[in-house]
PDB file of C-alpha atoms in Angstrom:
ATOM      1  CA  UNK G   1     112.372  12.395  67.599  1.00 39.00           C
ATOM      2  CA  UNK G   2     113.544  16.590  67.816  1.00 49.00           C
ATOM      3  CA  UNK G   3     116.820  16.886  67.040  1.00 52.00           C
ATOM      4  CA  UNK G   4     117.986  17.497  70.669  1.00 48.00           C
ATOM      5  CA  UNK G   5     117.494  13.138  70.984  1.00 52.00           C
ATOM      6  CA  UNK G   6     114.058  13.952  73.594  1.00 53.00           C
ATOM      7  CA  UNK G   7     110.489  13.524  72.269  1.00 73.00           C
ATOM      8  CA  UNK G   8     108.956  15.448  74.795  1.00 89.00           C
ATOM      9  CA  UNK G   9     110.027  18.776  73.566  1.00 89.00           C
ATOM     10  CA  UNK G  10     107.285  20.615  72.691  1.00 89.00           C
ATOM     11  CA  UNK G  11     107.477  23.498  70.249  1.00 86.00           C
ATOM     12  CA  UNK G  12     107.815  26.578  72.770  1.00 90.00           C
ATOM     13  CA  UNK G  13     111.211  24.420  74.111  1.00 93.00           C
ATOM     14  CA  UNK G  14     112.611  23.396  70.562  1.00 91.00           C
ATOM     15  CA  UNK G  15     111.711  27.424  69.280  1.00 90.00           C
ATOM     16  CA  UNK G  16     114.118  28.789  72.950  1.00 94.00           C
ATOM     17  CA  UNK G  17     116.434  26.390  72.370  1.00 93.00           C
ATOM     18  CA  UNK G  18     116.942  27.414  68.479  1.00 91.00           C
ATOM     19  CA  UNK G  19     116.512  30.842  69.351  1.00 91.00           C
ATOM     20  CA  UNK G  20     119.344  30.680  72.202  1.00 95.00           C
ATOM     21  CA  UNK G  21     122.709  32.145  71.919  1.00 95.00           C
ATOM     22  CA  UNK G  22     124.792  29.652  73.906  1.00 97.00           C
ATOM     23  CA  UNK G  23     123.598  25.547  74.027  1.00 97.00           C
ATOM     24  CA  UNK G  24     120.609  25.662  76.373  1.00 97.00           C
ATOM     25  CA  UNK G  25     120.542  23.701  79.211  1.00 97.00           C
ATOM     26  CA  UNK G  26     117.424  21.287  80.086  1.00 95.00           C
ATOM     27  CA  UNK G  27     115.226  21.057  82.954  1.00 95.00           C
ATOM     28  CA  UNK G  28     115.791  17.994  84.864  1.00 94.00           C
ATOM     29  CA  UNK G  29     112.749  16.346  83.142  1.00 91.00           C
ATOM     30  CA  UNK G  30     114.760  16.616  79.941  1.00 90.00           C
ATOM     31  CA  UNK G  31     111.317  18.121  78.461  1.00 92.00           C
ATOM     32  CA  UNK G  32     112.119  22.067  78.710  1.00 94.00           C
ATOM     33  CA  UNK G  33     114.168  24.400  78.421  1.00 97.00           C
ATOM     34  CA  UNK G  34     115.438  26.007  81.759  1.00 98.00           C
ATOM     35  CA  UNK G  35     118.552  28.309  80.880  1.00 98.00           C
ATOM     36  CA  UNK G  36     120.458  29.838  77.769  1.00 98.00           C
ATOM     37  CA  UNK G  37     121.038  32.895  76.620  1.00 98.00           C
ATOM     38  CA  UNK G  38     118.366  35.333  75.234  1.00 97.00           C
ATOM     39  CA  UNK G  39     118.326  39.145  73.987  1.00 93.00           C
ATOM     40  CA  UNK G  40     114.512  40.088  73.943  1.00 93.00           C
ATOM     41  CA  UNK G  41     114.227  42.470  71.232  1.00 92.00           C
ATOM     42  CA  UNK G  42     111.041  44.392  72.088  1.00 93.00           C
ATOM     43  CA  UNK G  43     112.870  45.685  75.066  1.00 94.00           C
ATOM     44  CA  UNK G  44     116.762  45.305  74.350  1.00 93.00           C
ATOM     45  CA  UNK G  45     116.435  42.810  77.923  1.00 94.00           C
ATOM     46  CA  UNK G  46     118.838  40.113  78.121  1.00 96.00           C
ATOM     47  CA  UNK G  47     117.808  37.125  79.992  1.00 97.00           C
ATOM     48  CA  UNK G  48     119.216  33.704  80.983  1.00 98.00           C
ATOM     49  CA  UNK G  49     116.123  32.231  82.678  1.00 98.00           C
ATOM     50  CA  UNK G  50     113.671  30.747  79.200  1.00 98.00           C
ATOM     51  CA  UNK G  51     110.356  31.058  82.246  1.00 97.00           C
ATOM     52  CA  UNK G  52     111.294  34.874  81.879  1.00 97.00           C
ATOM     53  CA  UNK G  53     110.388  34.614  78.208  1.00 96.00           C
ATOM     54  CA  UNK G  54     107.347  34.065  75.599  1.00 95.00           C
ATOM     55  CA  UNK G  55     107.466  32.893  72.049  1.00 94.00           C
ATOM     56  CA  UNK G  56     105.503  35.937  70.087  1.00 95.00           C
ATOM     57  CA  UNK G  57     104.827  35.672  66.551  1.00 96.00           C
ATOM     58  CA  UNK G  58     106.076  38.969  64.474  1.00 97.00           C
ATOM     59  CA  UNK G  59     102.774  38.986  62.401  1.00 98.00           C
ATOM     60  CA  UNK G  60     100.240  37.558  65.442  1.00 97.00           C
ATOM     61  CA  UNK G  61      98.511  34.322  64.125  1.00 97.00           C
ATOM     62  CA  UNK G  62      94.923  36.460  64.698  1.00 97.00           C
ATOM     63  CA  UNK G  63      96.109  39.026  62.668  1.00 96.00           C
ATOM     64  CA  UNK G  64      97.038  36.754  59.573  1.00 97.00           C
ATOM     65  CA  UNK G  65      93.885  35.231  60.028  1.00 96.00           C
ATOM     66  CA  UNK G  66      91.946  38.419  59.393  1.00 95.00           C
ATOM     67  CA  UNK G  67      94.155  39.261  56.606  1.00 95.00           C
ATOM     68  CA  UNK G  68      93.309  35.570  54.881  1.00 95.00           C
ATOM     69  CA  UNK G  69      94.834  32.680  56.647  1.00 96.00           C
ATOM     70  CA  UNK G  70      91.940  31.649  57.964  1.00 96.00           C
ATOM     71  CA  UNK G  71      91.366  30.444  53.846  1.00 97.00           C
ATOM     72  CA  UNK G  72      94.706  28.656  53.963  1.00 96.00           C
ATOM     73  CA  UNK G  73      95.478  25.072  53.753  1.00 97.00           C
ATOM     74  CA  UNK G  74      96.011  23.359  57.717  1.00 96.00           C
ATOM     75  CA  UNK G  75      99.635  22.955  56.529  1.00 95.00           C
ATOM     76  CA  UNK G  76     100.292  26.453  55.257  1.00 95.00           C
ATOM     77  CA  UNK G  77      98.505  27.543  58.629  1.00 94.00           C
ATOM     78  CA  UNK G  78     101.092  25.463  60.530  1.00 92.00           C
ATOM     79  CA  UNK G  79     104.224  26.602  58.998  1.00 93.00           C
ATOM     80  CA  UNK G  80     103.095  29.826  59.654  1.00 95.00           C
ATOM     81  CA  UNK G  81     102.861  29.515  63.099  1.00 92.00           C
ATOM     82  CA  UNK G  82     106.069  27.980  63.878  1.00 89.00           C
ATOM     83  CA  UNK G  83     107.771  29.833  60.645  1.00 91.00           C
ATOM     84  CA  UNK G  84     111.435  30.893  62.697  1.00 88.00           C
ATOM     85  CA  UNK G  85     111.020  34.217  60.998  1.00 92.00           C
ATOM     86  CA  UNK G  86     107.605  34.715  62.441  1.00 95.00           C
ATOM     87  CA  UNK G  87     108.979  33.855  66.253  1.00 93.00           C
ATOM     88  CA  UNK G  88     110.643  35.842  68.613  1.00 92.00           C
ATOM     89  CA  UNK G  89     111.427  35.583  72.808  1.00 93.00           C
ATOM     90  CA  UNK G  90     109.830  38.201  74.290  1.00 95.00           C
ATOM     91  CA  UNK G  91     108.869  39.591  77.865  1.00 94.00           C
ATOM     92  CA  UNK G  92     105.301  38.727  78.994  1.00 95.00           C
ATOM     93  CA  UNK G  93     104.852  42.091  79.627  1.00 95.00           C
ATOM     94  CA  UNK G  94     105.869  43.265  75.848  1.00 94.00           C
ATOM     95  CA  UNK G  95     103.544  40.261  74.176  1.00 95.00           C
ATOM     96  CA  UNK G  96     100.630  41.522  76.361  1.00 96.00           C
ATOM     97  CA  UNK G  97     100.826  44.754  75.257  1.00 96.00           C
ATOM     98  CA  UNK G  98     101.525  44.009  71.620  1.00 96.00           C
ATOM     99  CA  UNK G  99      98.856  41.421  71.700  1.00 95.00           C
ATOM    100  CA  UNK G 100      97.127  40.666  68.000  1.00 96.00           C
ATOM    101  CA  UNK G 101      97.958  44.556  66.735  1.00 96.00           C
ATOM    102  CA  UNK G 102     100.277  44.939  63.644  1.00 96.00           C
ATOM    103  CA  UNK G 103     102.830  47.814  63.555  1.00 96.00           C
ATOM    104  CA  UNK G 104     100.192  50.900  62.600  1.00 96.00           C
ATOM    105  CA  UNK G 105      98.887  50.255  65.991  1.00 97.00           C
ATOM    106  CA  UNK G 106     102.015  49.157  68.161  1.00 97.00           C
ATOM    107  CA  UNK G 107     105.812  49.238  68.161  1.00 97.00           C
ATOM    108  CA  UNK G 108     108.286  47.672  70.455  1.00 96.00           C
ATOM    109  CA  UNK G 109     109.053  50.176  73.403  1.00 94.00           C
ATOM    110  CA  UNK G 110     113.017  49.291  72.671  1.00 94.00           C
ATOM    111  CA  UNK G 111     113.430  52.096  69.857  1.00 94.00           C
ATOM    112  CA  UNK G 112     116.694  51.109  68.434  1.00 94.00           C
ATOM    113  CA  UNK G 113     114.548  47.586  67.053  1.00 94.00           C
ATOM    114  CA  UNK G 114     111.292  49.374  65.591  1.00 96.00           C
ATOM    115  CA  UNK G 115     112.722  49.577  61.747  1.00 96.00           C
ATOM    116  CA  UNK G 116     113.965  46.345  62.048  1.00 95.00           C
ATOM    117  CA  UNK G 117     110.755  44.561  63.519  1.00 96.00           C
ATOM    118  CA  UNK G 118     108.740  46.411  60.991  1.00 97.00           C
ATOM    119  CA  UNK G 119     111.178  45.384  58.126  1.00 97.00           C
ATOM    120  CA  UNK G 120     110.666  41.797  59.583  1.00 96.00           C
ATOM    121  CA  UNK G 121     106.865  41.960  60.060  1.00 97.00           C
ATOM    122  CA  UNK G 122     106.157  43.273  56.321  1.00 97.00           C
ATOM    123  CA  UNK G 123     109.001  39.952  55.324  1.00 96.00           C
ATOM    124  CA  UNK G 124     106.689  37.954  56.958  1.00 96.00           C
ATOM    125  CA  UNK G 125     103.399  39.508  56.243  1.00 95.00           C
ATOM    126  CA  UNK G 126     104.086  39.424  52.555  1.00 95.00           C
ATOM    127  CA  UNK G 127     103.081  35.117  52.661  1.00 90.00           C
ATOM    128  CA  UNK G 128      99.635  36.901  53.696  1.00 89.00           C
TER     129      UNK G 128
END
């Protein structure tokens, strides 16, 4: 059982709900997340509405596995996919256009958070 007392949860809801900055508020099914309180930092957009949002990883999972996860142990593989550090809400438009590229190659279009998101990626990229 998650530690909101549901066990339908799945890891997109628990990951909104942690990453929320008011106590999120559950769809009527009691398995998702429908509202909280979200600052998407690719774009500096705030949103209330979690279907507004992805989950992208910092350091995309095919990314890591071209630079040697894919030689990792399946548990190692599956912390680092649902690492907190390595997860961030984000606009669908801003994970498509980032899609699987590190930050030679893309940067988030909100300015003010590219030295932090690159600080964060090479955190992150260093378990690589």
């Amino acid at each position: 059982m998650d530690r909101y007392g549901r066990d339908c949860l799945d890891t997109r809801a628990e990951l909104l709900a942690d990453l929320s900055t008011v106590s999120v508020t559950l769809a009527s099914s009691g398995c998702s997340v429908a509202h909280g309180r979200w600052a998407a930092p690719h774009t500096g957009q705030v949103t209330t509405e979690a279907r507004d949002l992805e989950i992208d990883h910092v350091v995309p999972l095919h990314y890591a596995w071209m630079h040697g996860a894919d030689r990792w142990p399946a548990a190692k593989r599956k912390h680092f996919a649902f690492d907190p550090a390595n997860t961030l809400p984000v606009t669908p438009s801003a994970n498509r256009s980032k899609g699987s590229r590190g930050p030679l190659d893309w940067l988030p279009p909100d300015r003010s958070f590219c030295c932090l998101y690159v600080l964060r990626f090479r955190r992150v990229a260093e378990q690589l």
